[in-house]
Tab-separated table of C-alpha atoms in Angstrom:
chain	number	residue	atom	x	y	z
A	1	UNK	CA	-120.275	60.052	60.034
A	2	UNK	CA	-123.162	60.416	57.630
A	3	UNK	CA	-124.348	63.701	59.110
A	4	UNK	CA	-120.779	65.078	58.929
A	5	UNK	CA	-120.434	64.045	55.180
A	6	UNK	CA	-123.618	65.828	54.345
A	7	UNK	CA	-122.236	68.987	55.720
A	8	UNK	CA	-118.799	68.987	54.347
A	9	UNK	CA	-118.993	66.887	51.167
A	10	UNK	CA	-116.995	68.704	48.493
A	11	UNK	CA	-120.136	68.946	46.312
A	12	UNK	CA	-121.781	71.338	48.861
A	13	UNK	CA	-119.399	74.160	48.108
A	14	UNK	CA	-118.153	73.088	44.702
A	15	UNK	CA	-120.396	75.614	42.714
A	16	UNK	CA	-119.825	78.686	44.903
A	17	UNK	CA	-116.387	78.079	46.555
A	18	UNK	CA	-114.431	75.557	44.578
A	19	UNK	CA	-111.160	76.152	46.375
A	20	UNK	CA	-112.761	75.529	49.778
A	21	UNK	CA	-114.552	72.498	48.191
A	22	UNK	CA	-111.039	70.997	47.477
A	23	UNK	CA	-109.910	71.653	51.150
A	24	UNK	CA	-113.012	69.767	52.355
A	25	UNK	CA	-112.226	66.954	50.124
A	26	UNK	CA	-108.789	66.429	51.290
A	27	UNK	CA	-109.778	66.749	54.990
A	28	UNK	CA	-112.630	64.257	54.457
A	29	UNK	CA	-110.375	61.861	52.670
A	30	UNK	CA	-107.967	61.859	55.630
A	31	UNK	CA	-110.666	61.411	58.277
A	32	UNK	CA	-112.359	58.659	56.185
A	33	UNK	CA	-109.010	56.936	55.598
A	34	UNK	CA	-108.304	56.864	59.243
A	35	UNK	CA	-111.684	55.337	59.974
A	36	UNK	CA	-111.363	52.845	57.132
A	37	UNK	CA	-107.991	51.704	58.299
A	38	UNK	CA	-109.677	50.710	61.599
A	39	UNK	CA	-113.068	49.500	60.477
A	40	UNK	CA	-112.035	47.750	57.184
A	41	UNK	CA	-108.372	46.941	57.108
A	42	UNK	CA	-108.198	46.468	60.864
A	43	UNK	CA	-104.943	48.215	61.086
A	44	UNK	CA	-103.982	50.475	64.041
A	45	UNK	CA	-103.350	53.962	62.809
A	46	UNK	CA	-99.793	55.287	62.804
A	47	UNK	CA	-98.744	58.024	65.223
A	48	UNK	CA	-99.735	61.300	63.776
A	49	UNK	CA	-101.124	64.698	64.594
A	50	UNK	CA	-103.057	66.310	61.619
A	51	UNK	CA	-104.308	69.802	61.815
A	52	UNK	CA	-107.128	70.000	59.201
A	53	UNK	CA	-109.942	72.467	58.212
A	54	UNK	CA	-113.485	72.022	57.086
A	55	UNK	CA	-115.643	74.872	55.689
A	56	UNK	CA	-119.375	74.644	56.277
A	57	UNK	CA	-122.198	76.992	55.040
A	58	UNK	CA	-122.995	79.722	57.665
A	59	UNK	CA	-125.271	82.655	56.873
A	60	UNK	CA	-123.372	84.704	59.435
A	61	UNK	CA	-119.960	83.896	58.186
A	62	UNK	CA	-117.986	85.627	55.540
A	63	UNK	CA	-119.314	84.951	51.957
A	64	UNK	CA	-121.754	82.515	53.815
A	65	UNK	CA	-119.098	80.107	54.827
A	66	UNK	CA	-117.384	79.364	58.207
A	67	UNK	CA	-114.073	77.805	58.741
A	68	UNK	CA	-113.930	74.877	61.265
A	69	UNK	CA	-110.327	73.942	62.211
A	70	UNK	CA	-109.657	70.746	64.152
A	71	UNK	CA	-106.968	68.253	65.175
A	72	UNK	CA	-107.148	64.664	64.525
A	73	UNK	CA	-104.608	62.653	66.674
A	74	UNK	CA	-103.640	59.026	66.419
A	75	UNK	CA	-101.048	57.371	68.673
A	76	UNK	CA	-99.925	54.220	66.786
A	77	UNK	CA	-101.796	52.060	69.184
A	78	UNK	CA	-105.346	51.582	70.426
A	79	UNK	CA	-106.397	55.309	70.420
A	80	UNK	CA	-110.100	54.874	69.969
A	81	UNK	CA	-110.894	57.218	72.834
A	82	UNK	CA	-108.597	59.810	71.489
A	83	UNK	CA	-110.058	59.708	68.023
A	84	UNK	CA	-113.575	59.690	69.445
A	85	UNK	CA	-112.967	62.810	71.409
A	86	UNK	CA	-111.429	64.625	68.464
A	87	UNK	CA	-114.321	63.680	66.181
A	88	UNK	CA	-116.793	64.476	68.848
A	89	UNK	CA	-115.298	68.029	69.123
A	90	UNK	CA	-115.390	68.279	65.259
A	91	UNK	CA	-119.179	67.332	65.334
A	92	UNK	CA	-119.945	69.889	67.944
A	93	UNK	CA	-118.038	72.625	66.048
A	94	UNK	CA	-120.095	71.959	62.775
A	95	UNK	CA	-123.312	71.744	64.671
A	96	UNK	CA	-123.908	68.072	64.805
A	97	UNK	CA	-125.979	67.351	68.046
A	98	UNK	CA	-124.729	63.783	68.551
A	99	UNK	CA	-121.620	62.100	69.805
A	100	UNK	CA	-119.303	60.153	67.642
A	101	UNK	CA	-119.343	56.450	68.492
A	102	UNK	CA	-117.507	53.370	67.224
A	103	UNK	CA	-119.299	50.283	65.971
A	104	UNK	CA	-119.389	47.152	68.045
A	105	UNK	CA	-116.763	45.368	65.952
A	106	UNK	CA	-114.460	48.400	65.310
A	107	UNK	CA	-111.086	47.826	66.945
A	108	UNK	CA	-111.863	44.202	67.759
A	109	UNK	CA	-109.009	42.749	65.688
A	110	UNK	CA	-106.827	45.728	64.838
A	111	UNK	CA	-103.125	45.087	64.130
A	112	UNK	CA	-100.204	47.213	63.588
A	113	UNK	CA	-98.869	47.967	60.108
A	114	UNK	CA	-95.942	45.745	60.958
A	115	UNK	CA	-98.130	42.833	61.864
A	116	UNK	CA	-100.133	43.198	58.594
A	117	UNK	CA	-97.020	43.209	56.476
A	118	UNK	CA	-95.508	40.226	58.311
A	119	UNK	CA	-98.828	38.327	57.608
A	120	UNK	CA	-98.618	39.317	53.953
A	121	UNK	CA	-95.070	38.166	53.775
A	122	UNK	CA	-95.970	34.816	55.340
A	123	UNK	CA	-98.779	34.285	52.909
A	124	UNK	CA	-96.644	35.120	49.949
A	125	UNK	CA	-94.125	32.623	51.183
A	126	UNK	CA	-96.787	29.886	51.156
A	127	UNK	CA	-98.164	30.848	47.929
A	128	UNK	CA	-101.511	31.848	49.271
A	129	UNK	CA	-101.705	35.197	47.345
A	130	UNK	CA	-100.158	34.099	43.981
A	131	UNK	CA	-103.107	32.904	41.956
A	132	UNK	CA	-102.273	34.405	38.573
A	133	UNK	CA	-101.102	32.597	35.500
A	134	UNK	CA	-99.103	33.072	32.212
A	135	UNK	CA	-97.962	36.563	31.218
A	136	UNK	CA	-100.538	38.765	29.614
A	137	UNK	CA	-99.755	40.997	26.668
A	138	UNK	CA	-102.454	43.731	27.082
A	139	UNK	CA	-104.901	45.105	29.380
A	140	UNK	CA	-107.956	43.289	27.784
A	141	UNK	CA	-106.439	39.758	28.678
A	142	UNK	CA	-105.567	40.704	32.260
A	143	UNK	CA	-108.716	39.289	33.959
A	144	UNK	CA	-107.906	35.879	32.359
A	145	UNK	CA	-104.682	35.671	34.157
A	146	UNK	CA	-106.434	34.120	37.166
A	147	UNK	CA	-108.165	31.315	35.170
A	148	UNK	CA	-105.157	29.371	33.795
A	149	UNK	CA	-102.761	27.081	35.653
A	150	UNK	CA	-100.376	28.731	37.936
A	151	UNK	CA	-96.884	29.247	36.376
A	152	UNK	CA	-94.079	27.560	38.373
A	153	UNK	CA	-91.787	30.672	38.104
A	154	UNK	CA	-92.248	32.800	41.215
A	155	UNK	CA	-91.177	36.034	39.494
A	156	UNK	CA	-93.740	35.305	36.755
A	157	UNK	CA	-96.505	34.798	39.422
A	158	UNK	CA	-95.547	38.032	41.138
A	159	UNK	CA	-95.865	39.964	37.739
A	160	UNK	CA	-99.260	38.412	36.974
A	161	UNK	CA	-100.567	39.569	40.352
A	162	UNK	CA	-99.228	43.152	39.730
A	163	UNK	CA	-100.732	43.179	36.397
A	164	UNK	CA	-104.251	42.342	37.650
A	165	UNK	CA	-104.091	44.800	40.391
A	166	UNK	CA	-102.873	47.506	37.943
A	167	UNK	CA	-105.891	46.736	35.696
A	168	UNK	CA	-108.116	47.083	38.860
A	169	UNK	CA	-106.646	50.369	39.743
A	170	UNK	CA	-107.062	51.745	36.232
A	171	UNK	CA	-110.734	50.630	36.138
A	172	UNK	CA	-111.548	51.794	39.709
A	173	UNK	CA	-113.597	54.861	38.392
A	174	UNK	CA	-115.772	52.543	36.385
A	175	UNK	CA	-116.380	50.277	39.431
A	176	UNK	CA	-117.266	53.419	41.391
A	177	UNK	CA	-119.805	54.473	38.686
A	178	UNK	CA	-121.383	51.027	38.798
A	179	UNK	CA	-121.816	51.233	42.568
A	180	UNK	CA	-123.266	54.696	42.325
A	181	UNK	CA	-126.161	53.633	40.247
A	182	UNK	CA	-128.024	52.546	43.362
A	183	UNK	CA	-128.249	56.182	44.533
A	184	UNK	CA	-129.112	57.868	41.249
A	185	UNK	CA	-132.404	59.527	40.848
A	186	UNK	CA	-134.793	59.739	37.824
A	187	UNK	CA	-133.006	62.807	36.734
A	188	UNK	CA	-129.817	60.740	36.368
A	189	UNK	CA	-131.526	58.046	34.192
A	190	UNK	CA	-129.130	58.712	31.263
A	191	UNK	CA	-126.127	58.170	33.550
A	192	UNK	CA	-127.545	54.877	34.777
A	193	UNK	CA	-128.247	53.778	31.173
A	194	UNK	CA	-124.711	54.358	30.160
A	195	UNK	CA	-123.409	52.312	33.138
A	196	UNK	CA	-125.939	49.528	32.487
A	197	UNK	CA	-125.679	49.308	28.716
A	198	UNK	CA	-122.218	50.529	27.901
A	199	UNK	CA	-119.822	50.370	30.917
A	200	UNK	CA	-120.779	46.994	32.252
A	201	UNK	CA	-120.827	45.336	28.699
A	202	UNK	CA	-117.588	46.745	27.896
A	203	UNK	CA	-116.123	45.294	31.072
A	204	UNK	CA	-117.652	41.914	30.395
A	205	UNK	CA	-116.257	41.984	26.979
A	206	UNK	CA	-112.834	42.294	28.440
A	207	UNK	CA	-113.311	39.148	30.515
A	208	UNK	CA	-114.530	40.454	33.870
A	209	UNK	CA	-117.410	38.424	35.006
A	210	UNK	CA	-119.932	40.973	36.346
A	211	UNK	CA	-123.337	39.164	36.606
A	212	UNK	CA	-126.387	41.214	36.350
A	213	UNK	CA	-127.793	39.396	39.422
A	214	UNK	CA	-124.688	40.125	41.381
A	215	UNK	CA	-124.541	43.903	40.535
A	216	UNK	CA	-128.278	44.338	41.184
A	217	UNK	CA	-127.957	42.527	44.464
A	218	UNK	CA	-125.345	45.138	45.541
A	219	UNK	CA	-127.494	48.000	44.328
A	220	UNK	CA	-130.426	46.414	46.634
A	221	UNK	CA	-128.087	46.383	49.547
A	222	UNK	CA	-126.558	43.004	49.657
A	223	UNK	CA	-123.228	43.004	51.421
A	224	UNK	CA	-122.471	39.345	51.986
A	225	UNK	CA	-119.315	38.701	50.144
A	226	UNK	CA	-119.681	34.951	50.189
A	227	UNK	CA	-123.049	35.298	48.371
A	228	UNK	CA	-121.819	37.872	45.878
A	229	UNK	CA	-118.461	36.145	44.959
A	230	UNK	CA	-120.007	32.646	44.484
A	231	UNK	CA	-118.660	30.885	41.314
A	232	UNK	CA	-116.448	33.769	40.228
A	233	UNK	CA	-112.771	33.593	39.253
A	234	UNK	CA	-110.137	35.398	41.236
A	235	UNK	CA	-109.792	38.592	39.036
A	236	UNK	CA	-113.623	38.901	38.753
A	237	UNK	CA	-114.022	38.515	42.512
A	238	UNK	CA	-111.653	41.423	43.015
A	239	UNK	CA	-113.678	43.539	40.549
A	240	UNK	CA	-116.962	42.781	42.402
A	241	UNK	CA	-115.229	43.515	45.841
A	242	UNK	CA	-114.144	46.975	44.255
A	243	UNK	CA	-117.793	47.614	43.408
A	244	UNK	CA	-118.859	46.603	46.830
A	245	UNK	CA	-116.219	48.676	48.485
A	246	UNK	CA	-117.568	51.801	46.589
A	247	UNK	CA	-121.157	50.824	47.559
A	248	UNK	CA	-120.170	50.820	51.167
A	249	UNK	CA	-118.584	54.278	50.980
A	250	UNK	CA	-121.722	55.611	49.358
A	251	UNK	CA	-123.877	54.007	51.954
A	252	UNK	CA	-121.827	55.700	54.709
A	253	UNK	CA	-122.237	59.100	52.969
A	254	UNK	CA	-125.857	58.854	51.839
A	255	UNK	CA	-127.424	56.037	53.774
A	256	UNK	CA	-128.939	52.742	52.393
A	257	UNK	CA	-129.781	52.667	48.757
A	258	UNK	CA	-133.394	53.679	48.167
A	259	UNK	CA	-135.800	50.952	47.430
């Protein structure tokens, strides 16, 4: 996928063909979302047929760009061969001289969406996911919701969890910026300085425990969740996992962080 991302990443055409850049962004998001569902969430993709387009640079094409239409099909079950064939055809169409192959652990424990939802319901029934505490009044206090005794009121526990996840969603761009630092060059030194000395300290002041050693370990390529989350409260663990998720996405697009 790294070779494909390099060819069709939205930044490639952003300056000269912004409208085509947006088409590439949408198509790439759909392809990556399908792969993430299998590789990360371990969910079987739903039954869909998506007709998508990519645009790649081509000196012989109109305006130096060539359209590459393709179809991505999923069946709602184990469709690894179908998806591999569709992506293989796409690779060939954009000029990538290699086959698409799945990783050894891909599809190993995939489940249907219904199975995943059923497991979540069972876990909620047994209180395994309700780890939040008393109600919070503002966003700054949200991370502390995981550190106090669990309220006995089930509706309150649900609200707490929703509050924390809402805060995580709002801060996702900050977590992405933190992860991106590993791939910044010397020309981006100011951006990295802002993240290190403004963004991270601001998050820490709000209660998120983002240890310097933990973030630097992610930048160096550490991917062991057990090691990264050691000693963290629930809310801060989710924040570190968000940074880790973005780091893995960058790694797929650009390769391992430079040393």
